[in-house]
Coordinates of C-alpha atoms in Angstrom, one line a residue:
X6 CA -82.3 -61.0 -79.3
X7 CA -85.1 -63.4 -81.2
X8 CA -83.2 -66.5 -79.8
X9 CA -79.8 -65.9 -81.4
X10 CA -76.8 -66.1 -80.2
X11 CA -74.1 -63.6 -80.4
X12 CA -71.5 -64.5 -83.3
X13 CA -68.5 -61.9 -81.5
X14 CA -68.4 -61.7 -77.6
X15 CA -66.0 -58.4 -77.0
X16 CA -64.6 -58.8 -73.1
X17 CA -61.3 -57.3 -71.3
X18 CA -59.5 -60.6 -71.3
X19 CA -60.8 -62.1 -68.1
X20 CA -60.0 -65.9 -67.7
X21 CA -63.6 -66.5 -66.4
X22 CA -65.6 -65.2 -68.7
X23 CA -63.3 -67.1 -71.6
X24 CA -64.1 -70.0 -69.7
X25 CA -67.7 -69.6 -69.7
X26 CA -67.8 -68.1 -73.6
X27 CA -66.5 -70.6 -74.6
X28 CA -68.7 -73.1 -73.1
X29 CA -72.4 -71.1 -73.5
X30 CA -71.4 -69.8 -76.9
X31 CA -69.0 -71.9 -78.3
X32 CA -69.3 -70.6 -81.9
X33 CA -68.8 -67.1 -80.8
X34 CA -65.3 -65.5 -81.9
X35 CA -63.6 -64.1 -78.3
X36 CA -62.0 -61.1 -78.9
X37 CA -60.1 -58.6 -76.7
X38 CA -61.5 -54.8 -75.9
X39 CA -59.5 -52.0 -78.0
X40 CA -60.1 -50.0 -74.9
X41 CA -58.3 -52.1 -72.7
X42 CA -55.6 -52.8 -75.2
X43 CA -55.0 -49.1 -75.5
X44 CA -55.0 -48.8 -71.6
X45 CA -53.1 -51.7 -71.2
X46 CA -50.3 -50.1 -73.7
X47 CA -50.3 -46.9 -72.1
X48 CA -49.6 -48.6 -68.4
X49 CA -46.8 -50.8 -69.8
X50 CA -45.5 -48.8 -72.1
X51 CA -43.6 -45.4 -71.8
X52 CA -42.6 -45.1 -75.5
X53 CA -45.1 -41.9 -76.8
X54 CA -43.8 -43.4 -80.9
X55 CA -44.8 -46.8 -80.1
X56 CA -48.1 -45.4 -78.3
X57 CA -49.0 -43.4 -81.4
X58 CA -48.4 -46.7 -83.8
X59 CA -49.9 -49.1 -81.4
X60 CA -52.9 -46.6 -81.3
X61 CA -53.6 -46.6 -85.5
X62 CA -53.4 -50.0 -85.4
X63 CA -56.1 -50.9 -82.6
X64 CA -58.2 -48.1 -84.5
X65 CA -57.5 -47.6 -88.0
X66 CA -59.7 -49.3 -90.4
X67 CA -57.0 -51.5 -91.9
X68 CA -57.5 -54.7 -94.3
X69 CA -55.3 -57.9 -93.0
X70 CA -52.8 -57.1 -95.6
X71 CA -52.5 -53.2 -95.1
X72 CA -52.6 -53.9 -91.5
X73 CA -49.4 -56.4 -91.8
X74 CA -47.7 -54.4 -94.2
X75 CA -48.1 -51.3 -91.3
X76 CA -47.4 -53.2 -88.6
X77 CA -44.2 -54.9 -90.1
X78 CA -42.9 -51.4 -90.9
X79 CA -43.4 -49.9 -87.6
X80 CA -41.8 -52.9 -86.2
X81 CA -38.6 -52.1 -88.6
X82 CA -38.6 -48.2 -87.7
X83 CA -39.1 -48.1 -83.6
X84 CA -36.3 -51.4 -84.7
X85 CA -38.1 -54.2 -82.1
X86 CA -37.5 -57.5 -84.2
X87 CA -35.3 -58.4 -81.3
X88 CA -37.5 -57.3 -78.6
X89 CA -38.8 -59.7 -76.1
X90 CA -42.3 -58.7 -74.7
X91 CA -43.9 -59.5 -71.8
X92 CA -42.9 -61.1 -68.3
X93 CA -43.9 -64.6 -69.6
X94 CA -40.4 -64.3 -71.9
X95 CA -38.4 -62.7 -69.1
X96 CA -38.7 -66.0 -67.0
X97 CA -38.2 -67.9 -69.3
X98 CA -35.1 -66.7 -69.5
X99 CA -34.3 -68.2 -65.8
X100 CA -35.8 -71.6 -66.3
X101 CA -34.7 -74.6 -68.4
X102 CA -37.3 -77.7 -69.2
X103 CA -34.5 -79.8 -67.6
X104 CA -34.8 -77.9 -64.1
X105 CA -35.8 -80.0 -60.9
X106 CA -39.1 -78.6 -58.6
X107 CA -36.4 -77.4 -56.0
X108 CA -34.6 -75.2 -58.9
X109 CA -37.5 -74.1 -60.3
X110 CA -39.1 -72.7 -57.6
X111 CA -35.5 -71.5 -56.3
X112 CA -35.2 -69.6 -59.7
X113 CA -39.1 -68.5 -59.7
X114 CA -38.2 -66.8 -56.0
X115 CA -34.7 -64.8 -57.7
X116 CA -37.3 -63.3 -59.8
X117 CA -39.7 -62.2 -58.1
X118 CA -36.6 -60.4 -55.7
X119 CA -35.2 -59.3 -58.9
X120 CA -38.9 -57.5 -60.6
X121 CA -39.2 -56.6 -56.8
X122 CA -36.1 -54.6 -56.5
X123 CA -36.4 -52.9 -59.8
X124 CA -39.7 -51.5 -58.4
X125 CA -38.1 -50.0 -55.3
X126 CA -35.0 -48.8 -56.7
X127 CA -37.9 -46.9 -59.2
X128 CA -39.8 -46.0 -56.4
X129 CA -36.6 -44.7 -54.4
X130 CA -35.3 -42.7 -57.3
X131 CA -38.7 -41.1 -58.2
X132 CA -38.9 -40.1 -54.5
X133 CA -35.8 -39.0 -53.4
X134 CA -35.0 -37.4 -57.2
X135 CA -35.0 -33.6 -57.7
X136 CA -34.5 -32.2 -61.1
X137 CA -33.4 -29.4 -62.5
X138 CA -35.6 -26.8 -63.1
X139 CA -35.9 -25.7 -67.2
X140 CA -39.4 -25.0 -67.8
X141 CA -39.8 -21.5 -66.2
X142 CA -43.3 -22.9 -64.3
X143 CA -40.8 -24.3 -61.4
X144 CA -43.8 -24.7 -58.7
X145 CA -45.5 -27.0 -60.8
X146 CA -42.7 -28.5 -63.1
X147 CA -41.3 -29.7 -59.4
X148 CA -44.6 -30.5 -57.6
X149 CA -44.9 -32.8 -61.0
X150 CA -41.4 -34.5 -60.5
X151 CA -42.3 -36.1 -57.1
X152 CA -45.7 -37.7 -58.3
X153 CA -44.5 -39.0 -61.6
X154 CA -41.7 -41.8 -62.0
X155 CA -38.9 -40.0 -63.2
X156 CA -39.5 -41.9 -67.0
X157 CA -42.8 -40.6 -67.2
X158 CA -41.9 -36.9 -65.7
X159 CA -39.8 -36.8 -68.6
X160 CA -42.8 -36.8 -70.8
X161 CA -45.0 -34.8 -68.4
X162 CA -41.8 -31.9 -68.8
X163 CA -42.8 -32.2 -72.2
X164 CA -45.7 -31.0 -72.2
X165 CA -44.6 -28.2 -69.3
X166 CA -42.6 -26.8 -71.9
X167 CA -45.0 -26.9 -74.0
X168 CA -46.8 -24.0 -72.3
X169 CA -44.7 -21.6 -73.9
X170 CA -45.2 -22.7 -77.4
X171 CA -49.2 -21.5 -77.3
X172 CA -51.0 -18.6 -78.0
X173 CA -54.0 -17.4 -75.4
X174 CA -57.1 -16.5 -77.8
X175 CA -59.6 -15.7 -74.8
X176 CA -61.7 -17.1 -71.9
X177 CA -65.3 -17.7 -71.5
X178 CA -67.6 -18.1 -68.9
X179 CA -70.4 -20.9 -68.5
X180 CA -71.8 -20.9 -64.9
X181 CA -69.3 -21.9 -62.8
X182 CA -67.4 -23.6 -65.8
X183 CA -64.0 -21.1 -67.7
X184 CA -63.8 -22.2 -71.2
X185 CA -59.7 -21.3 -72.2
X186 CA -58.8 -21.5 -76.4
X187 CA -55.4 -21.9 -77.5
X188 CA -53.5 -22.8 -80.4
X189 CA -50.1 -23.0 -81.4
X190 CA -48.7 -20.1 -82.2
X191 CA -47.2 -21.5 -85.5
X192 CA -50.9 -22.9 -86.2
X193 CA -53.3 -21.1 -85.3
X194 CA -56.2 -22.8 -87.3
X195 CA -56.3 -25.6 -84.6
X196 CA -58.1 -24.4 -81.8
X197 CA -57.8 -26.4 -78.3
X198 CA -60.5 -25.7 -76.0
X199 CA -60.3 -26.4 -71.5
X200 CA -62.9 -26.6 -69.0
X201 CA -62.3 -25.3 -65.7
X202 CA -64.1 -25.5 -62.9
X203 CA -62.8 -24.6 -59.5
X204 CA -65.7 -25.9 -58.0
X205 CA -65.7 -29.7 -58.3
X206 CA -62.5 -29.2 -59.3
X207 CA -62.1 -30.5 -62.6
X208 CA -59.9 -29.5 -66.0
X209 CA -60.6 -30.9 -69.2
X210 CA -59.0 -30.7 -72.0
X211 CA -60.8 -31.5 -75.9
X212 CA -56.9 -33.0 -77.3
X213 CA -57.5 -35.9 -75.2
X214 CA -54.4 -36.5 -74.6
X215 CA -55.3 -37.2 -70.6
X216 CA -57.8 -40.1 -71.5
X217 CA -55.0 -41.5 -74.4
X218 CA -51.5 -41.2 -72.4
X219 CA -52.5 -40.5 -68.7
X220 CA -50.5 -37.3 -68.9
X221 CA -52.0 -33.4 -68.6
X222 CA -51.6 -31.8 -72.0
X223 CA -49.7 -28.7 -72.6
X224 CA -53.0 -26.9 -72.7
X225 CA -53.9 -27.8 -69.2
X226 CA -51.1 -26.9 -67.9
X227 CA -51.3 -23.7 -69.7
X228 CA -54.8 -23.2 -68.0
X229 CA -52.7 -24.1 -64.3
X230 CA -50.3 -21.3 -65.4
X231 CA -53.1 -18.7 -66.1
X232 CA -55.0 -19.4 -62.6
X233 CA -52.3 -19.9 -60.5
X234 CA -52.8 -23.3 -59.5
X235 CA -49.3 -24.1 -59.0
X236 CA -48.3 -26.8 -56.4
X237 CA -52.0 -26.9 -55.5
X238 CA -52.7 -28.8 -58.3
X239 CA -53.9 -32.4 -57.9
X240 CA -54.0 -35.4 -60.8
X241 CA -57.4 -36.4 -59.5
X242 CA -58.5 -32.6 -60.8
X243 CA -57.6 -33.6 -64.6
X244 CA -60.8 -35.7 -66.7

């Protein structure tokens, strides 16, 4: 690098490596990955609206001012002035400057049996929940329901019934490799394209929308449909 020294250092928010940017190369400006800002919101958050703005405004090419403007309105319209984010501001909603050690940590224990609960009342639910059936692809729409929380199956259903809103254009055949086109039937200028191969096994989709939500697309589960995949089908097959 001809001796100089970076002026942006672009890391995934580890504590160490702020530590030792900001001693090596102290006139560096830290900033956080859009990557695993986008795959931190898409963890966290279930909301597909507030995915879709939280998206444009990691990776639109926004001036300060048109970016405040956009994220003040988005604010405003999804209506989270009020809202509280992170676990940081849910403690502190148990804890008082004024507390002793003794009630502090007796207060730090209630939550972590409270956040603890929550999980395994989820966990219960998602487990021991069976919906009903709407989709018409009941093998998969219920294979679906026991491997996705119940908040999250509600968007994966989505997408299930989603199936019945595209138009099949063809198949193709590269080696081992089915290439499936579809578009909606209302658009039909918009072509999607899926891989499949049963050999590795692997589906793909071009709409991305596995890589942006962690949820199979419409499309792929269009292709699931078409080969009979059914209950056979396994998350790790989807790219």
């Amino acid at each position: 690098m001809s001796n100089k020294k970076p002026s942006v250092v672009v890391t995934d928010g580890d504590k160490a490596m702020r530590v030792a940017i900001a001693e090596v190369l102290p006139s560096a400006k830290y900033r956080l990955h859009g990557w695993h800002l986008k795959k931190n919101c898409i963890q966290r958050v279930k909301e597909p609206e507030f995915r879709k703005v939280f998206k444009k405004a990691v990776y639109a090419n926004f001036d300060i001012e048109e970016f405040e403007e956009y994220w003040k309105t988005a604010v405003e319209s999804l209506e989270l002035m009020n809202n509280s984010w992170g676990i940081n501001a849910f403690i502190k909603g148990f804890l008082k400057s004024i507390n002793s050690i003794l009630k502090l940590v007796h207060n730090l224990d209630w939550v972590v049996k409270y956040c603890h609960n929550n999980e395994v009342t989820t966990q219960f639910f998602s487990s021991y929940y069976t919906p009903v059936l709407t989709t018409g692809l009941d093998l998969i729409e219920l294979f679906a329901s026991k491997i996705y929380t119940i908040a999250v199956f509600k968007e994966v259903r989505k997408q299930i019934n989603g199936v019945e809103t595209l138009l099949f254009l063809g198949k193709d055949s590269i080696s081992t490799t089915t290439v499936y086109n579809f578009s909606k039937i209302r658009n039909r200028c918009r072509v999607r394209k899926v891989l499949y191969n049963p050999s590795e096994p692997k589906i793909e989709c071009d709409c991305q929308m596995w890589n942006n939500e962690s949820i199979p697309c419409c499309h792929i589960f269009c292709v699931m449909k078409h080969e009979g995949l059914d209950e056979r089908f396994d998350t790790e097959e989807v790219v």
